[in-house]
Coordinates of C-alpha atoms and ligand atoms in Angstrom, one line a residue:
M210 CA 1.7 28.6 -5.6
N211 CA -0.8 31.5 -5.6
D212 CA -2.2 30.7 -8.9
R213 CA -5.4 28.7 -8.9
M214 CA -4.5 25.1 -9.9
H215 CA -6.5 23.0 -12.4
I216 CA -6.0 19.5 -11.3
P217 CA -8.7 16.9 -11.9
F218 CA -9.0 14.0 -9.5
G219 CA -8.5 11.5 -12.3
K220 CA -7.6 11.7 -16.0
P221 CA -7.2 8.7 -18.3
W222 CA -3.9 8.8 -20.1
I223 CA -4.8 8.3 -23.8
T224 CA -2.3 9.1 -26.5
D225 CA -2.7 9.4 -30.3
E226 CA -1.1 6.0 -30.6
D227 CA -3.9 4.5 -28.5
R228 CA -6.5 6.3 -30.6
Q229 CA -4.8 4.9 -33.8
A230 CA -4.9 1.4 -32.4
V231 CA -8.6 1.6 -31.7
W232 CA -9.2 3.0 -35.2
N233 CA -7.2 0.1 -36.7
V234 CA -9.5 -2.5 -35.0
L235 CA -12.6 -0.5 -36.1
T236 CA -11.5 -0.6 -39.7
G237 CA -10.7 -4.3 -39.6
D238 CA -12.9 -7.4 -39.7
I239 CA -13.1 -8.5 -36.1
L240 CA -14.7 -6.3 -33.5
A241 CA -15.4 -8.9 -30.7
H242 CA -13.8 -12.0 -29.2
G243 CA -10.9 -11.6 -31.6
P244 CA -7.1 -11.4 -31.3
Q245 CA -7.0 -8.2 -29.2
C246 CA -8.7 -9.8 -26.3
K247 CA -6.1 -12.6 -26.4
N248 CA -3.3 -10.1 -26.7
F249 CA -4.5 -8.1 -23.7
E250 CA -5.0 -11.3 -21.6
T251 CA -1.4 -12.4 -22.5
A252 CA 0.1 -9.0 -21.6
F253 CA -1.9 -8.8 -18.3
A254 CA -1.1 -12.4 -17.2
S255 CA 2.6 -11.8 -17.9
F256 CA 2.6 -8.5 -16.0
M257 CA 1.2 -10.2 -13.0
G258 CA 3.8 -13.0 -13.2
G259 CA 3.6 -16.5 -11.9
D260 CA 1.4 -19.3 -13.3
N261 CA -2.0 -17.7 -14.0
H262 CA -4.9 -17.5 -16.5
A263 CA -6.5 -14.2 -17.4
A264 CA -9.9 -13.6 -19.1
T265 CA -11.1 -10.3 -20.4
V266 CA -14.6 -9.4 -19.2
S267 CA -17.0 -6.5 -19.7
S268 CA -16.4 -4.8 -16.3
G269 CA -15.0 -5.2 -12.8
M270 CA -18.5 -6.0 -11.5
A271 CA -18.9 -8.7 -14.2
A272 CA -15.6 -10.3 -13.0
L273 CA -16.9 -10.3 -9.4
H274 CA -20.3 -11.7 -10.3
L275 CA -18.8 -14.4 -12.6
S276 CA -16.5 -15.4 -9.8
W277 CA -19.2 -16.1 -7.2
L278 CA -21.4 -17.9 -9.8
L279 CA -18.5 -20.1 -10.8
L280 CA -17.6 -20.9 -7.2
G281 CA -21.2 -22.1 -6.7
V282 CA -22.3 -19.7 -4.0
G283 CA -26.0 -19.4 -3.6
P284 CA -29.1 -18.8 -1.4
Q285 CA -28.1 -21.0 1.5
D286 CA -24.7 -19.4 1.9
E287 CA -23.1 -16.5 3.7
V288 CA -20.2 -14.5 2.3
I289 CA -18.1 -12.1 4.4
V290 CA -17.9 -8.7 2.7
P291 CA -16.3 -5.4 3.7
A292 CA -18.4 -2.6 5.2
Q293 CA -16.0 -0.3 3.4
T294 CA -15.7 -0.8 -0.4
H295 CA -17.3 -0.1 -3.8
I296 CA -20.8 -1.3 -3.8
A297 CA -20.0 -3.8 -6.7
T298 CA -18.1 -6.0 -4.2
V299 CA -21.3 -6.6 -2.3
H300 CA -23.8 -6.5 -5.2
A301 CA -21.9 -9.4 -6.8
V302 CA -22.6 -11.5 -3.7
E303 CA -26.2 -10.3 -3.2
L304 CA -27.1 -11.1 -6.8
T305 CA -26.3 -14.8 -6.3
G306 CA -28.9 -15.0 -3.4
A307 CA -26.2 -15.5 -0.8
K308 CA -26.3 -13.3 2.3
P309 CA -23.5 -10.7 2.6
V310 CA -22.2 -10.5 6.2
F311 CA -20.6 -7.1 6.7
V312 CA -17.4 -6.7 8.6
D313 CA -15.7 -3.4 9.6
C314 CA -12.2 -2.5 8.3
E315 CA -9.0 -1.6 10.0
A316 CA -8.5 2.1 10.7
A317 CA -4.9 2.3 9.2
T318 CA -5.5 0.5 5.9
G319 CA -9.2 0.3 5.2
N320 CA -8.7 -3.5 4.7
L321 CA -10.4 -6.5 6.4
S322 CA -8.1 -8.2 8.9
A323 CA -8.0 -12.0 9.5
A324 CA -9.1 -11.5 13.1
Q325 CA -12.2 -9.5 12.2
I326 CA -13.1 -12.0 9.4
E327 CA -12.8 -14.9 11.8
K328 CA -15.3 -13.4 14.2
A329 CA -17.9 -13.3 11.5
I330 CA -17.5 -17.0 10.3
T331 CA -20.6 -19.2 10.9
P332 CA -21.3 -22.8 9.7
R333 CA -23.0 -21.2 6.6
T334 CA -20.0 -19.1 5.6
K335 CA -18.8 -20.1 2.1
G336 CA -16.5 -17.3 1.1
I337 CA -14.7 -14.1 1.7
A338 CA -15.0 -11.0 -0.6
L339 CA -11.7 -9.4 -0.1
V340 CA -10.9 -5.9 -1.3
H341 CA -7.4 -4.4 -1.5
F342 CA -8.6 -1.0 -0.4
L343 CA -7.3 1.8 -2.6
G344 CA -4.6 -0.5 -3.8
I345 CA -3.3 -1.4 -0.3
P346 CA -2.8 -5.2 -0.1
C347 CA -4.6 -7.1 2.6
E348 CA -2.5 -9.3 4.9
M349 CA -2.7 -12.3 2.6
D350 CA -0.8 -15.0 4.5
A351 CA -3.1 -14.7 7.6
I352 CA -6.2 -14.5 5.5
V353 CA -5.3 -17.4 3.2
A354 CA -4.5 -19.6 6.3
L355 CA -7.8 -18.7 7.8
A356 CA -9.7 -19.5 4.6
E357 CA -7.9 -22.9 4.4
K358 CA -8.7 -23.7 8.0
H359 CA -12.5 -23.0 7.4
Q360 CA -12.5 -24.2 3.7
L361 CA -13.7 -20.8 2.5
K362 CA -13.4 -19.4 -1.1
I363 CA -11.6 -16.1 -1.6
V364 CA -12.5 -13.7 -4.4
E365 CA -10.1 -10.8 -4.5
D366 CA -11.5 -7.4 -5.6
C367 CA -8.4 -5.9 -7.2
A368 CA -10.2 -3.1 -9.0
L369 CA -7.7 -0.5 -7.6
G370 CA -4.9 -3.0 -7.1
V371 CA -3.1 -3.2 -10.5
G372 CA 0.6 -3.4 -9.4
A373 CA -0.2 -4.1 -5.7
R374 CA 1.8 -7.0 -4.3
W375 CA 2.1 -8.9 -1.0
D376 CA 5.6 -10.4 -0.4
G377 CA 6.3 -9.7 -4.1
K378 CA 3.3 -11.7 -5.4
H379 CA 0.7 -9.8 -7.3
V380 CA -2.8 -9.4 -5.6
G381 CA -5.4 -11.5 -7.3
L382 CA -3.2 -14.6 -7.3
F383 CA -3.8 -15.6 -3.6
G384 CA -7.5 -16.4 -3.7
D385 CA -9.6 -18.5 -6.0
C386 CA -9.9 -15.6 -8.4
G387 CA -9.0 -12.0 -8.8
C388 CA -11.0 -9.2 -10.4
F389 CA -9.7 -6.1 -12.0
S390 CA -11.5 -3.0 -13.4
F391 CA -10.5 -0.7 -16.3
Y392 CA -13.2 1.9 -15.8
P393 CA -11.7 5.4 -16.8
A394 CA -10.9 6.4 -13.2
K395 CA -8.7 3.3 -12.5
H396 CA -4.9 2.8 -13.0
I397 CA -5.4 1.8 -16.7
T398 CA -8.6 2.0 -18.8
T399 CA -10.4 0.3 -21.6
A400 CA -13.4 2.8 -21.1
E401 CA -15.5 0.0 -19.6
G402 CA -13.9 -3.4 -19.0
G403 CA -12.3 -5.8 -16.6
M404 CA -10.0 -8.8 -16.2
W405 CA -10.7 -12.0 -14.3
V406 CA -7.7 -14.1 -13.2
T407 CA -7.1 -17.4 -11.5
R408 CA -4.3 -19.9 -10.9
D409 CA -6.8 -22.8 -11.5
A410 CA -6.7 -24.0 -15.2
D411 CA -10.0 -25.9 -14.9
L412 CA -11.8 -22.8 -13.4
A413 CA -10.3 -20.7 -16.2
E414 CA -11.8 -23.0 -18.8
K415 CA -15.2 -22.8 -17.1
A416 CA -15.0 -19.0 -16.9
K417 CA -14.2 -18.6 -20.6
K418 CA -17.3 -20.6 -21.5
F419 CA -19.5 -19.1 -18.8
K420 CA -18.7 -15.5 -19.9
A421 CA -19.9 -16.4 -23.4
F422 CA -23.3 -17.9 -23.0
G423 CA -22.0 -21.3 -21.9
V424 CA -21.4 -22.2 -25.6
D425 CA -19.0 -25.1 -26.0
R426 CA -16.8 -23.7 -28.8
N427 CA -15.9 -20.1 -30.0
F428 CA -16.2 -19.2 -33.6
L429 CA -12.6 -20.1 -34.4
E430 CA -13.2 -23.6 -33.1
R431 CA -16.3 -24.3 -35.1
T432 CA -15.9 -26.6 -38.1
I433 CA -19.2 -25.6 -39.6
P434 CA -19.9 -21.9 -39.1
G435 CA -22.8 -21.2 -36.7
M436 CA -22.9 -24.7 -35.2
Y437 CA -22.3 -25.2 -31.5
D438 CA -23.8 -26.7 -28.4
V439 CA -24.6 -25.3 -24.9
P440 CA -23.7 -27.7 -22.1
T441 CA -24.0 -25.2 -19.3
L442 CA -25.7 -22.0 -18.2
G443 CA -23.9 -18.7 -19.0
L444 CA -24.1 -15.0 -19.7
N445 CA -22.5 -12.5 -21.9
Y446 CA -19.7 -10.8 -20.0
R447 CA -17.3 -10.5 -22.9
M448 CA -15.1 -7.5 -23.8
S449 CA -15.0 -6.1 -27.3
D450 CA -11.8 -5.9 -29.3
L451 CA -12.1 -2.1 -29.4
N452 CA -11.8 -2.1 -25.6
A453 CA -9.2 -4.8 -25.6
V454 CA -6.8 -3.0 -27.9
L455 CA -6.9 0.0 -25.7
G456 CA -5.9 -2.3 -22.8
V457 CA -3.0 -3.7 -24.8
Q458 CA -1.8 -0.1 -25.4
Q459 CA -2.3 0.9 -21.8
M460 CA -0.2 -2.0 -20.5
K461 CA 2.8 -0.5 -22.2
K462 CA 2.5 2.6 -20.0
L463 CA 1.7 0.7 -16.8
P464 CA 5.2 0.6 -15.3
E465 CA 5.5 4.4 -15.8
I466 CA 2.0 5.0 -14.4
L467 CA 2.9 3.0 -11.2
R468 CA 6.2 4.9 -10.8
K469 CA 4.5 8.3 -11.1
R470 CA 1.8 7.3 -8.7
A471 CA 4.3 6.1 -6.1
E472 CA 6.3 9.3 -6.5
N473 CA 3.3 11.6 -6.2
F474 CA 2.0 9.6 -3.2
R475 CA 5.4 9.9 -1.4
I476 CA 5.6 13.7 -2.0
L477 CA 2.0 14.3 -0.9
K478 CA 2.5 12.1 2.2
E479 CA 5.6 14.0 3.2
E480 CA 3.8 17.4 2.8
L481 CA 0.8 16.1 4.8
S482 CA 3.0 15.0 7.6
R483 CA 3.2 18.7 8.5
A484 CA -0.4 18.6 9.5
G485 CA 0.6 16.5 12.6
E486 CA -2.2 14.7 14.4
K487 CA -5.0 16.5 12.6
V488 CA -4.7 14.0 9.7
T489 CA -4.0 10.3 9.3
L490 CA -3.4 8.6 6.0
L491 CA -4.4 5.2 4.7
D492 CA -1.3 3.3 3.6
S493 CA 0.4 -0.1 3.9
T494 CA 1.5 -0.7 7.4
T495 CA 4.2 -3.3 6.5
S496 CA 7.0 -3.5 3.9
R497 CA 5.5 -6.8 2.8
A498 CA 2.6 -4.9 1.3
A499 CA 3.4 -2.9 -1.9
N500 CA 0.7 -0.3 -2.3
S501 CA -0.4 0.5 -5.9
H502 CA -1.3 4.1 -4.9
Y503 CA -4.7 4.7 -6.3
C504 CA -5.1 7.9 -4.4
L505 CA -4.1 9.3 -1.0
S506 CA -7.0 9.1 1.4
A507 CA -6.5 11.6 4.2
I508 CA -8.7 11.2 7.3
L509 CA -9.5 14.3 9.3
R510 CA -9.3 13.8 13.1
G511 CA -10.6 15.7 16.1
D512 CA -12.5 18.9 15.5
L513 CA -11.6 19.0 11.9
A514 CA -13.6 15.8 11.1
A515 CA -16.9 17.7 11.3
H516 CA -15.7 20.1 8.6
R517 CA -14.8 17.6 6.0
N518 CA -17.2 19.0 3.3
D519 CA -16.1 22.6 3.9
I520 CA -12.5 21.6 3.4
I521 CA -13.4 19.7 0.2
S522 CA -15.1 22.9 -1.1
K523 CA -12.0 25.0 -0.3
L524 CA -9.7 22.5 -2.1
N525 CA -12.0 22.4 -5.1
S526 CA -12.2 26.2 -5.2
A527 CA -8.4 26.2 -5.3
G528 CA -8.6 24.0 -8.4
I529 CA -7.7 20.7 -6.7
G530 CA -9.9 17.8 -7.7
T531 CA -10.9 15.4 -4.9
S532 CA -13.1 12.4 -4.3
V533 CA -14.4 10.3 -1.4
Y534 CA -13.8 6.5 -1.2
Y535 CA -16.4 5.5 -0.5
P536 CA -19.3 7.9 0.2
Q537 CA -21.0 5.5 2.7
P538 CA -20.3 2.1 4.3
T539 CA -21.8 -0.4 2.0
V540 CA -24.3 -1.6 4.7
R541 CA -25.4 2.0 5.3
M542 CA -26.5 2.4 1.6
T543 CA -30.3 2.5 1.4
Y544 CA -30.8 -0.9 -0.3
Y545 CA -28.7 -2.8 2.3
R546 CA -29.8 -0.8 5.3
N547 CA -33.4 -1.6 4.4
K548 CA -32.8 -5.2 3.9
Y549 CA -30.3 -6.1 6.7
G550 CA -30.6 -3.2 9.1
Y551 CA -27.8 -0.9 10.2
D552 CA -26.0 -0.6 13.5
A553 CA -23.5 2.2 13.2
S554 CA -21.6 1.1 16.4
Q555 CA -20.4 -2.0 14.5
Y556 CA -18.6 -0.1 11.8
P557 CA -16.7 2.8 13.4
H558 CA -13.7 2.6 11.0
A559 CA -15.8 2.3 7.8
E560 CA -17.9 5.3 9.1
A561 CA -14.7 7.4 9.7
I562 CA -13.5 6.7 6.2
S563 CA -16.8 7.6 4.6
D564 CA -17.6 10.6 6.7
H565 CA -14.2 12.1 7.5
S566 CA -11.9 11.3 4.6
I567 CA -10.8 13.2 1.5
A568 CA -9.2 11.4 -1.4
L569 CA -6.4 13.4 -3.0
P570 CA -5.2 12.7 -6.5
V571 CA -1.8 11.1 -7.3
G572 CA -2.3 10.0 -10.9
P573 CA 0.2 10.3 -13.8
H574 CA -1.5 13.5 -15.0
I575 CA 0.1 15.2 -11.9
A576 CA 3.7 16.5 -12.0
P577 CA 5.8 16.1 -8.8
D578 CA 5.8 19.9 -8.2
Q579 CA 2.0 19.9 -8.5
A580 CA 1.8 17.1 -5.9
A581 CA 3.8 19.2 -3.5
C582 CA 1.5 22.2 -4.2
I583 CA -1.6 20.0 -3.4
G584 CA 0.0 19.0 -0.1
K585 CA 0.9 22.5 0.8
K586 CA -2.5 23.9 0.0
F587 CA -4.2 21.1 2.0
V588 CA -2.1 21.9 5.1
E589 CA -2.7 25.6 4.6
I590 CA -6.5 25.1 4.4
I591 CA -6.7 22.9 7.5
N592 CA -4.5 25.3 9.4
Q593 CA -6.6 28.3 8.5
G594 CA -9.2 27.3 11.0
S595 CA -11.9 29.5 9.6
H596 CA -14.1 26.5 9.0
E597 CA -13.9 25.9 12.7
H598 CA -15.6 29.3 13.3
G599 CA -18.3 28.6 10.8
N600 CA -17.1 31.3 8.3
Ligands
LIG879 C1 -14.4 0.4 -9.7 C2 -14.6 -0.7 -8.7 C3 -15.4 -1.8 -9.0 C4 -16.3 -1.8 -10.2 O1 -15.6 -1.9 -11.4 P1 -16.4 -1.6 -12.7 O2 -15.5 -1.9 -13.8 O3 -16.8 -0.2 -12.7 O4 -17.6 -2.5 -12.7 C5 -15.4 -2.8 -8.0 N1 -14.7 -2.7 -6.9 C6 -13.9 -1.7 -6.6 C7 -13.1 -1.7 -5.4 C8 -13.8 -0.6 -7.5 O5 -13.0 0.4 -7.2

């Protein structure tokens, strides 16, 4: 306990077997849109369960952008977006020319609620960009009912939601499409990469063409090599087979990754409960929502709130890696503030998360006794009080 710890916030879990699998692809004939992308899609779709179609893409942001383009959102439209999320959720809307309409999150989960979304709906609203914040599922029955009532599209940002379920159904299968990220810091990684999912077979066909220049047949489907036509617009958002084979490998570890994250989260949460009212945690508020435990975001309350950065420094000095999700409400970021203006009073919960929270690690690189040490150190530091006297 007295020894300095060396615990990074995140650490991809890559084994020799994973490295060998990438090497095998690299020494073969097919490096892109080959069999490994198909294998990864099949494994991912089957993990999610239910009737769904999955398409590998080059990143989580690519999946989000592809979604809004396919759903036909454009310059005359408004899309409701969270004030608290990764900026990619909002950029994907903004890039289509549609207007993002920022909505504050709930204090307990960091998620949008159906009630808050409803207040922001106007005759021009075309969709909802939903984020399962840090892997905590949104209240999907209320939100889906609202979207049906107003005929709105839903794009689910599940970048931190691999393994998150609402009423047992995997996130990403409630809306029109679901978007996952495999950036190194996420639950599983392909270095860069993402997965786009939908329950709509026609939309899946369109997505598979749109992500590959809008070309009408892939190279396996061409009778004369090099010959194809282009019936629609498109872009290149494909994943390479080098990335995909890493994804295939990572899927084998996913159940264990989720178990370890859940266990570390539970241990940390228990330790932090000793901090009493000085700290609140973001977590599911109903047993219907199964958290995928990306991290444990602790929000400092009262006098402590102003000392967030001091406390982070002390944790880091003790060898505990931390992060902040996310460093500013999306609408407070310079680009959006300049374009749409910013009224802090409209986003108190998003502000509290950005300015007063500390994200603690729960990844599979952390053993259960280390999780307990992180929790004890955290409580020790906030109880020291020296930061309150400016030392
Ligand atoms: C990481 C992340 C993204 C972006 O994913 P990339 O694969 O890095 O493009 C989008 N949304 C959320 C919530 C994320 O955490």
